[in-house]
Amino acid sequence: MSRDDVHKVRAFEHPGQGRKRAKATPKGRQVDPVAAHEIEALLADRPRRRDLLIEYLHLIQDKYHQISAAHLAALADEMKLSFAEVFETATFYAHFDIVKEGEPDIAPLTVRVCDSLTCAMLGGEQLLKDLQNRAGPGIRVVRAPCVGRCDTAPAAEVGHNFVDHATVTNVLAAANNGDTHVHLPPYVDYDAYVAGGGYQLLARLRSGELPRENLLKALDDASLRGLGGAGFPTGRKWRAVLGEPGPRLMAVNGDEGEPGTFKDRYYLETDPHRFLEGMLIGAHVVEAPEVYIYIRDEYPACRDILAREIAKLPPGGPTLHLRRGAGAYICGEESSLLESIEGKRGLPRHKPPYPFQVGLFGLPTLINNIETLWWVRDVVEKGADWWKSHGRNERHGLRSFSVSGRVKDPGVKLAPAGITLRELIDEFCGGMADGHTLQAYLPGGASGGILPASMDDIPLDFGTLEKYGCFIGSAAVVVLSQADDVRDAALNLMKFFEDESCGQCTPCRAGTEKAALLMQQPVWNKELLDQLSQAMRDASICGLGQAASNPLTSVIKYFPDGFRPQQAAE
């Protein structure tokens, strides 16, 4: 050891010798007084509860169009949280624009261009490039995952204003004219809903005229199932929650993020009180004093409509909390949803215990999606026989199909359960778009697989597609034609899952990334892709990783040689 090394050791062992003692300073990140004043003013008299962290991050984002490190530190200090807790939550969600120290400010206006499958098929990628080249100063143009407007693809969001059938011209016109605010569509408001017999079923239930058991029996007899994708029997779920010791809570899953799916948005933007009545009925049945309604951030009109209409409800009943997502597809998974409502990263929980046992804030929790609750009134008032009178091919009930892609008339189609794709296109969508021939279709959104045109006669319902390696999920149907490359479609979906993976488990985090890389090769290594897909299905924590490979394995199975796009007829 040299003499210099000896002096270094002694200085370390005896800090008062050989060097000057460092000036004492407070440990941790220092809070900027200006930022602290701004956060205090922004939060005002709102409670400083941990579960409101994401709501307060939205307040900062909405006011300043970004979230600075100084604001994060000030928010952490104001809420008595560590900076790490606030930072990890803020950086988890795509809609929070975090500006680190030393980085330039983000442009005041952000334009998001959807790059998910239907928008990509209809020119979204070129639209993104053109807008990035032509947008002026003060405008940032970025890609976005599915925004739930597949029926009007390609879609872009200017601030909080969605531009349907987006072009460079109409998007830049909205940006330059300051048309950046939410546009509310016409809908059935409280007075109109009540005039049409609304809330009478709820009143009968609350008064005791309609026994709770009778209502549950009506749901059981109709076999109403969860319509968010899993298809769990609704009546059985309500009974399971009711069977747990109280207190109990209720959470509504309005984080409809599956590419191709937009039915929940349609129902909220047209007849919101039908959903609210079903929700209040569910809360009464399971005796939940509080309900948390979680709506994805891409649905600002739905949130505004709900906020307006909830304020019109008469007093009494449970306390309703309207919560806002922040751009994370994983929060559509029920346990991730609960984590997000609690103000945390949306990481799926390990099961068991299940949410009906240990859910929101550790309490038994009823979780239903928007459409399931929307149907409760009709099913109970009209009866199980009415519900079962609909259906084809020995299936029963109705399905809300979100149809997009190469059809003349895309949109939400209320059709009999068990209808085939060919019947759905011909009877409800006006046929294929001019010049296009059916080549393939997604029967159940991004994770539901891809089937060839030769299999357009399979009844579309729960339990009919599984033997083909597919499922109906949320009934999102995307129609592909000879103008589309099925391998490119599968790659688009895999990139979506790669981007939306929460990163908690290795099979999903690394598997989606590796699959996307392998799928970009001119020749697919099918054996390796099959092994990778199996590992993701077997070992991923939640449904995202377990189902992410379905489009990939479908293409390998049903399109061994792929098919390359051909020019559609003029």
XYZ file of C-alpha atoms in Angstrom, residues 88-479:
392
model
C -42.421 5.479 -9.374
C -46.176 6.048 -9.631
C -45.893 9.047 -11.941
C -43.453 7.353 -14.317
C -45.557 4.181 -14.542
C -48.408 5.906 -16.411
C -47.981 7.024 -20.026
C -50.100 10.186 -19.747
C -47.875 11.847 -17.169
C -45.116 13.770 -18.948
C -42.247 13.849 -16.465
C -39.535 16.475 -17.014
C -36.350 15.625 -15.180
C -33.909 18.229 -13.890
C -32.024 19.874 -16.716
C -34.413 18.707 -19.427
C -36.267 21.257 -21.610
C -39.963 21.881 -21.069
C -42.468 19.883 -23.091
C -44.459 21.690 -25.780
C -47.697 23.162 -24.366
C -49.899 21.183 -26.785
C -49.654 17.439 -27.367
C -51.223 15.652 -30.338
C -51.552 11.894 -29.915
C -52.013 9.725 -33.003
C -53.363 6.218 -32.450
C -51.081 3.506 -33.818
C -53.121 0.429 -32.866
C -54.290 -2.078 -35.438
C -57.371 -0.500 -37.039
C -55.837 2.971 -37.142
C -52.623 1.505 -38.569
C -54.631 -0.296 -41.265
C -56.326 2.968 -42.239
C -53.242 5.172 -42.499
C -52.332 6.060 -38.923
C -48.593 5.536 -39.359
C -48.360 7.883 -42.332
C -50.548 10.411 -40.528
C -48.150 10.354 -37.576
C -45.122 10.996 -39.802
C -46.834 13.785 -41.726
C -47.971 15.538 -38.573
C -44.514 15.293 -37.010
C -43.059 16.910 -40.143
C -45.662 19.690 -40.405
C -46.580 20.552 -36.821
C -45.428 24.010 -35.858
C -43.579 25.161 -32.748
C -45.400 24.562 -29.499
C -46.964 21.320 -30.764
C -45.653 17.897 -29.857
C -46.841 14.921 -31.932
C -46.534 11.456 -30.395
C -47.911 7.990 -31.056
C -50.531 6.545 -28.723
C -51.941 3.054 -28.155
C -55.608 2.375 -28.826
C -57.823 5.318 -27.821
C -61.124 3.471 -28.250
C -62.270 5.115 -31.472
C -61.589 2.262 -33.890
C -64.909 2.855 -35.665
C -63.702 6.291 -36.812
C -60.093 5.368 -37.582
C -57.609 6.848 -37.934
C -58.048 8.818 -34.712
C -56.008 11.599 -33.170
C -56.315 13.532 -29.932
C -55.565 17.268 -29.889
C -55.272 18.175 -26.239
C -58.476 16.565 -24.971
C -60.375 16.878 -28.263
C -60.588 13.750 -30.378
C -60.506 14.150 -34.141
C -62.269 11.286 -35.927
C -61.251 10.218 -39.444
C -58.143 12.260 -38.781
C -56.155 13.912 -41.547
C -53.228 16.289 -41.435
C -55.597 19.096 -42.371
C -58.278 18.613 -39.726
C -55.823 17.772 -36.941
C -53.660 20.847 -37.547
C -56.792 22.986 -37.935
C -57.943 21.896 -34.467
C -54.475 22.511 -33.019
C -54.023 25.927 -34.600
C -57.564 27.063 -33.761
C -57.266 26.084 -30.118
C -59.954 23.423 -30.421
C -58.409 21.318 -27.693
C -61.268 20.813 -25.242
C -63.644 17.920 -24.651
C -66.674 17.712 -26.948
C -69.742 16.116 -25.373
C -72.089 14.108 -27.619
C -75.872 14.177 -27.118
C -77.031 11.658 -24.518
C -79.980 10.669 -22.333
C -79.701 12.880 -19.246
C -81.212 12.357 -15.793
C -84.598 13.932 -16.494
C -85.081 12.036 -19.754
C -83.997 8.773 -18.144
C -86.407 9.160 -15.239
C -89.214 10.098 -17.640
C -88.602 6.774 -19.390
C -89.014 4.749 -16.207
C -85.462 4.971 -14.988
C -84.534 4.288 -11.360
C -87.864 2.606 -10.624
C -86.161 -0.777 -10.338
C -83.641 0.672 -7.881
C -86.448 2.237 -5.849
C -88.296 -1.095 -5.658
C -85.137 -2.815 -4.487
C -84.343 -0.209 -1.830
C -87.910 -0.175 -0.513
C -87.996 -3.948 -0.167
C -90.772 -4.366 -2.736
C -88.283 -6.343 -4.845
C -86.418 -8.797 -2.597
C -82.692 -8.999 -3.155
C -82.893 -12.737 -3.721
C -85.432 -12.259 -6.516
C -83.117 -9.867 -8.305
C -80.190 -12.248 -7.988
C -82.338 -15.090 -9.292
C -83.241 -13.000 -12.358
C -79.539 -12.526 -13.117
C -78.891 -16.231 -12.591
C -81.821 -17.329 -14.764
C -80.696 -15.065 -17.611
C -77.094 -16.275 -17.267
C -75.859 -12.705 -17.545
C -72.073 -12.881 -17.670
C -69.324 -10.345 -17.226
C -68.967 -8.540 -20.545
C -65.523 -7.079 -19.993
C -63.913 -10.242 -21.351
C -63.777 -12.901 -18.643
C -67.470 -13.856 -18.843
C -67.877 -14.775 -15.163
C -71.560 -15.211 -14.167
C -72.766 -11.901 -12.713
C -75.194 -13.286 -10.154
C -72.607 -15.708 -8.806
C -70.065 -12.915 -8.428
C -72.518 -10.744 -6.490
C -73.365 -13.665 -4.193
C -69.675 -14.372 -3.592
C -69.020 -10.796 -2.472
C -72.138 -10.771 -0.315
C -70.929 -13.956 1.338
C -67.804 -12.217 2.667
C -67.933 -10.370 6.005
C -68.384 -6.610 5.693
C -67.638 -3.857 5.239
C -67.549 -4.294 1.453
C -66.755 -1.983 -1.453
C -67.561 -1.811 -5.158
C -65.302 -0.856 -8.057
C -66.340 -0.258 -11.662
C -63.889 -1.222 -14.383
C -64.185 1.448 -17.064
C -60.612 1.009 -18.303
C -61.612 -0.388 -21.677
C -58.236 -0.490 -23.427
C -58.252 -3.605 -25.616
C -57.433 -2.564 -29.202
C -60.643 -2.819 -31.206
C -62.952 -2.288 -28.208
C -65.149 0.782 -27.744
C -68.552 -0.486 -26.582
C -68.298 0.886 -23.039
C -67.569 4.349 -24.431
C -70.628 4.066 -26.657
C -72.923 3.193 -23.743
C -71.551 5.910 -21.467
C -71.837 8.526 -24.200
C -75.431 7.634 -25.083
C -77.313 6.331 -22.016
C -75.136 6.780 -18.887
C -77.916 6.457 -16.297
C -78.731 2.940 -17.397
C -75.210 2.061 -16.297
C -75.486 4.154 -13.119
C -78.717 2.453 -12.104
C -77.180 -0.986 -12.612
C -74.183 0.100 -10.571
C -76.332 1.405 -7.708
C -78.326 -1.835 -7.765
C -75.118 -3.830 -7.449
C -73.895 -1.639 -4.595
C -77.209 -2.110 -2.763
C -77.162 -5.868 -3.208
C -73.670 -6.295 -1.753
C -74.225 -3.515 0.806
C -71.298 -1.405 -0.392
C -71.339 2.106 1.142
C -68.765 3.394 -1.356
C -68.306 2.866 -5.099
C -65.178 3.751 -7.094
C -65.776 4.344 -10.812
C -62.509 4.050 -12.751
C -62.661 5.534 -16.278
C -59.732 5.410 -18.677
C -58.054 8.725 -19.410
C -58.752 8.339 -23.127
C -62.479 8.821 -22.402
C -62.687 12.444 -21.199
C -66.236 12.894 -22.525
C -67.397 9.877 -20.504
C -65.855 11.304 -17.343
C -67.444 14.699 -17.886
C -70.845 13.159 -18.580
C -70.654 11.001 -15.466
C -69.543 13.919 -13.297
C -72.483 16.013 -14.515
C -75.070 13.274 -14.161
C -73.873 11.924 -10.816
C -74.360 15.427 -9.424
C -78.048 15.193 -10.407
C -78.723 11.999 -8.470
C -80.947 12.468 -5.410
C -79.285 12.178 -1.991
C -78.961 8.801 -0.363
C -77.251 5.661 -1.495
C -73.518 4.976 -1.572
C -70.785 7.592 -1.872
C -69.549 7.670 -5.467
C -65.894 8.337 -6.310
C -65.010 9.061 -9.947
C -61.399 8.093 -10.640
C -59.313 8.800 -13.716
C -56.909 6.386 -15.340
C -53.628 7.635 -16.755
C -52.826 5.616 -19.850
C -52.082 2.050 -18.734
C -53.822 -0.856 -20.470
C -52.817 -3.188 -17.642
C -55.256 -1.385 -15.332
C -58.089 -3.152 -17.128
C -56.949 -6.241 -15.196
C -59.049 -6.231 -12.045
C -56.305 -6.349 -9.428
C -54.216 -3.756 -11.307
C -57.323 -1.583 -11.336
C -57.507 -1.805 -7.543
C -53.845 -0.866 -7.190
C -54.385 2.178 -9.403
C -57.445 3.306 -7.454
C -55.288 3.114 -4.330
C -52.880 5.575 -5.990
C -50.141 3.092 -6.883
C -48.567 1.587 -9.968
C -50.986 -0.745 -11.750
C -49.186 -3.997 -10.976
C -51.328 -7.158 -10.943
C -51.694 -8.870 -7.603
C -50.992 -12.538 -7.046
C -54.118 -14.644 -6.543
C -55.473 -15.975 -4.250
C -56.799 -14.113 -2.380
C -59.233 -12.869 -4.999
C -60.681 -9.353 -5.052
C -64.057 -10.568 -3.812
C -62.200 -11.679 -0.675
C -59.434 -9.077 -0.317
C -59.930 -6.235 -2.739
C -59.852 -2.455 -2.569
C -58.144 -1.214 0.620
C -58.091 -4.835 1.783
C -61.892 -5.181 1.839
C -64.146 -7.601 -0.082
C -64.855 -5.832 -3.376
C -67.398 -6.280 -6.155
C -65.861 -5.471 -9.549
C -67.985 -5.164 -12.685
C -67.392 -3.556 -16.036
C -69.559 -0.860 -17.634
C -71.592 -2.967 -20.064
C -72.420 -5.693 -17.553
C -74.001 -3.125 -15.245
C -75.678 -1.392 -18.203
C -77.718 -4.553 -18.874
C -78.924 -5.184 -15.298
C -82.091 -3.086 -15.557
C -83.254 -4.648 -18.835
C -82.495 -8.194 -17.722
C -84.421 -7.828 -14.459
C -87.345 -5.767 -15.784
C -87.859 -7.729 -18.998
C -86.956 -11.089 -17.535
C -84.678 -13.989 -18.281
C -86.945 -15.274 -21.045
C -86.597 -11.987 -22.929
C -82.808 -12.156 -22.689
C -82.666 -15.788 -23.723
C -85.032 -15.208 -26.636
C -82.099 -13.630 -28.449
C -79.317 -15.707 -29.889
C -78.362 -17.912 -32.808
C -76.740 -21.284 -33.275
C -77.990 -22.541 -29.899
C -76.521 -19.562 -28.045
C -78.523 -17.158 -25.860
C -78.518 -13.433 -25.147
C -77.212 -10.317 -26.853
C -73.673 -9.170 -27.551
C -72.354 -5.678 -28.156
C -69.849 -6.167 -30.957
C -67.298 -3.392 -31.513
C -66.712 -3.782 -35.250
C -63.931 -1.957 -37.094
C -61.692 -2.414 -40.086
C -62.653 -3.142 -43.688
C -66.451 -2.916 -43.428
C -68.806 -0.286 -44.813
C -70.470 0.587 -41.534
C -68.264 0.046 -38.466
C -69.469 0.737 -34.932
C -71.140 -0.917 -31.950
C -73.539 -3.573 -33.228
C -76.069 -5.077 -30.843
C -76.499 -8.554 -32.282
C -77.586 -12.028 -31.133
C -75.013 -14.067 -29.266
C -73.751 -16.853 -31.513
C -73.975 -14.850 -34.726
C -71.219 -15.684 -37.214
C -68.787 -13.175 -38.625
C -70.307 -13.457 -42.099
C -73.777 -12.734 -40.714
C -72.447 -9.855 -38.628
C -70.779 -8.208 -41.622
C -73.669 -8.740 -44.048
C -76.593 -7.958 -41.730
C -75.181 -5.319 -39.390
C -72.229 -3.675 -41.155
C -73.490 -3.196 -44.714
C -71.019 -5.728 -46.071
C -67.320 -5.379 -46.753
C -65.958 -1.975 -47.735
C -65.961 -1.357 -51.470
C -63.096 -3.132 -53.202
C -62.225 -5.274 -50.191
C -62.550 -9.018 -49.722
C -62.515 -10.712 -46.333
C -59.175 -12.368 -45.613
C -58.968 -12.573 -41.812
C -60.551 -11.278 -38.625
C -59.992 -10.813 -34.932
C -63.006 -12.260 -33.079
C -62.106 -10.887 -29.639
C -59.777 -7.918 -29.802
C -56.000 -7.824 -29.652
C -55.622 -10.883 -27.425
C -58.430 -12.983 -28.927
C -56.458 -14.435 -31.835
C -56.769 -14.127 -35.625
C -58.824 -16.422 -37.845
C -58.903 -16.815 -41.668
C -61.888 -15.977 -43.866
C -62.539 -19.700 -44.342
C -63.593 -19.806 -40.658
C -66.187 -17.040 -40.863
C -69.021 -19.399 -39.887
C -68.024 -20.001 -36.242
C -70.667 -18.793 -33.743
C -69.255 -15.817 -31.836
C -69.846 -16.309 -28.126
C -68.239 -17.462 -24.902
C -66.944 -21.012 -25.227
C -67.213 -21.336 -29.026
C -63.761 -20.136 -30.048
C -61.458 -21.648 -27.449
C -60.904 -24.887 -29.357
C -59.473 -22.816 -32.213
C -57.023 -21.046 -29.892
C -59.132 -17.891 -29.775
C -61.809 -16.324 -27.555
C -64.502 -13.656 -27.845
C -63.318 -11.565 -24.883
C -64.991 -8.178 -25.062
C -66.434 -8.946 -28.542
C -64.137 -6.605 -30.436
C -64.143 -7.664 -34.080
C -61.490 -6.266 -36.445
C -61.949 -7.182 -40.117
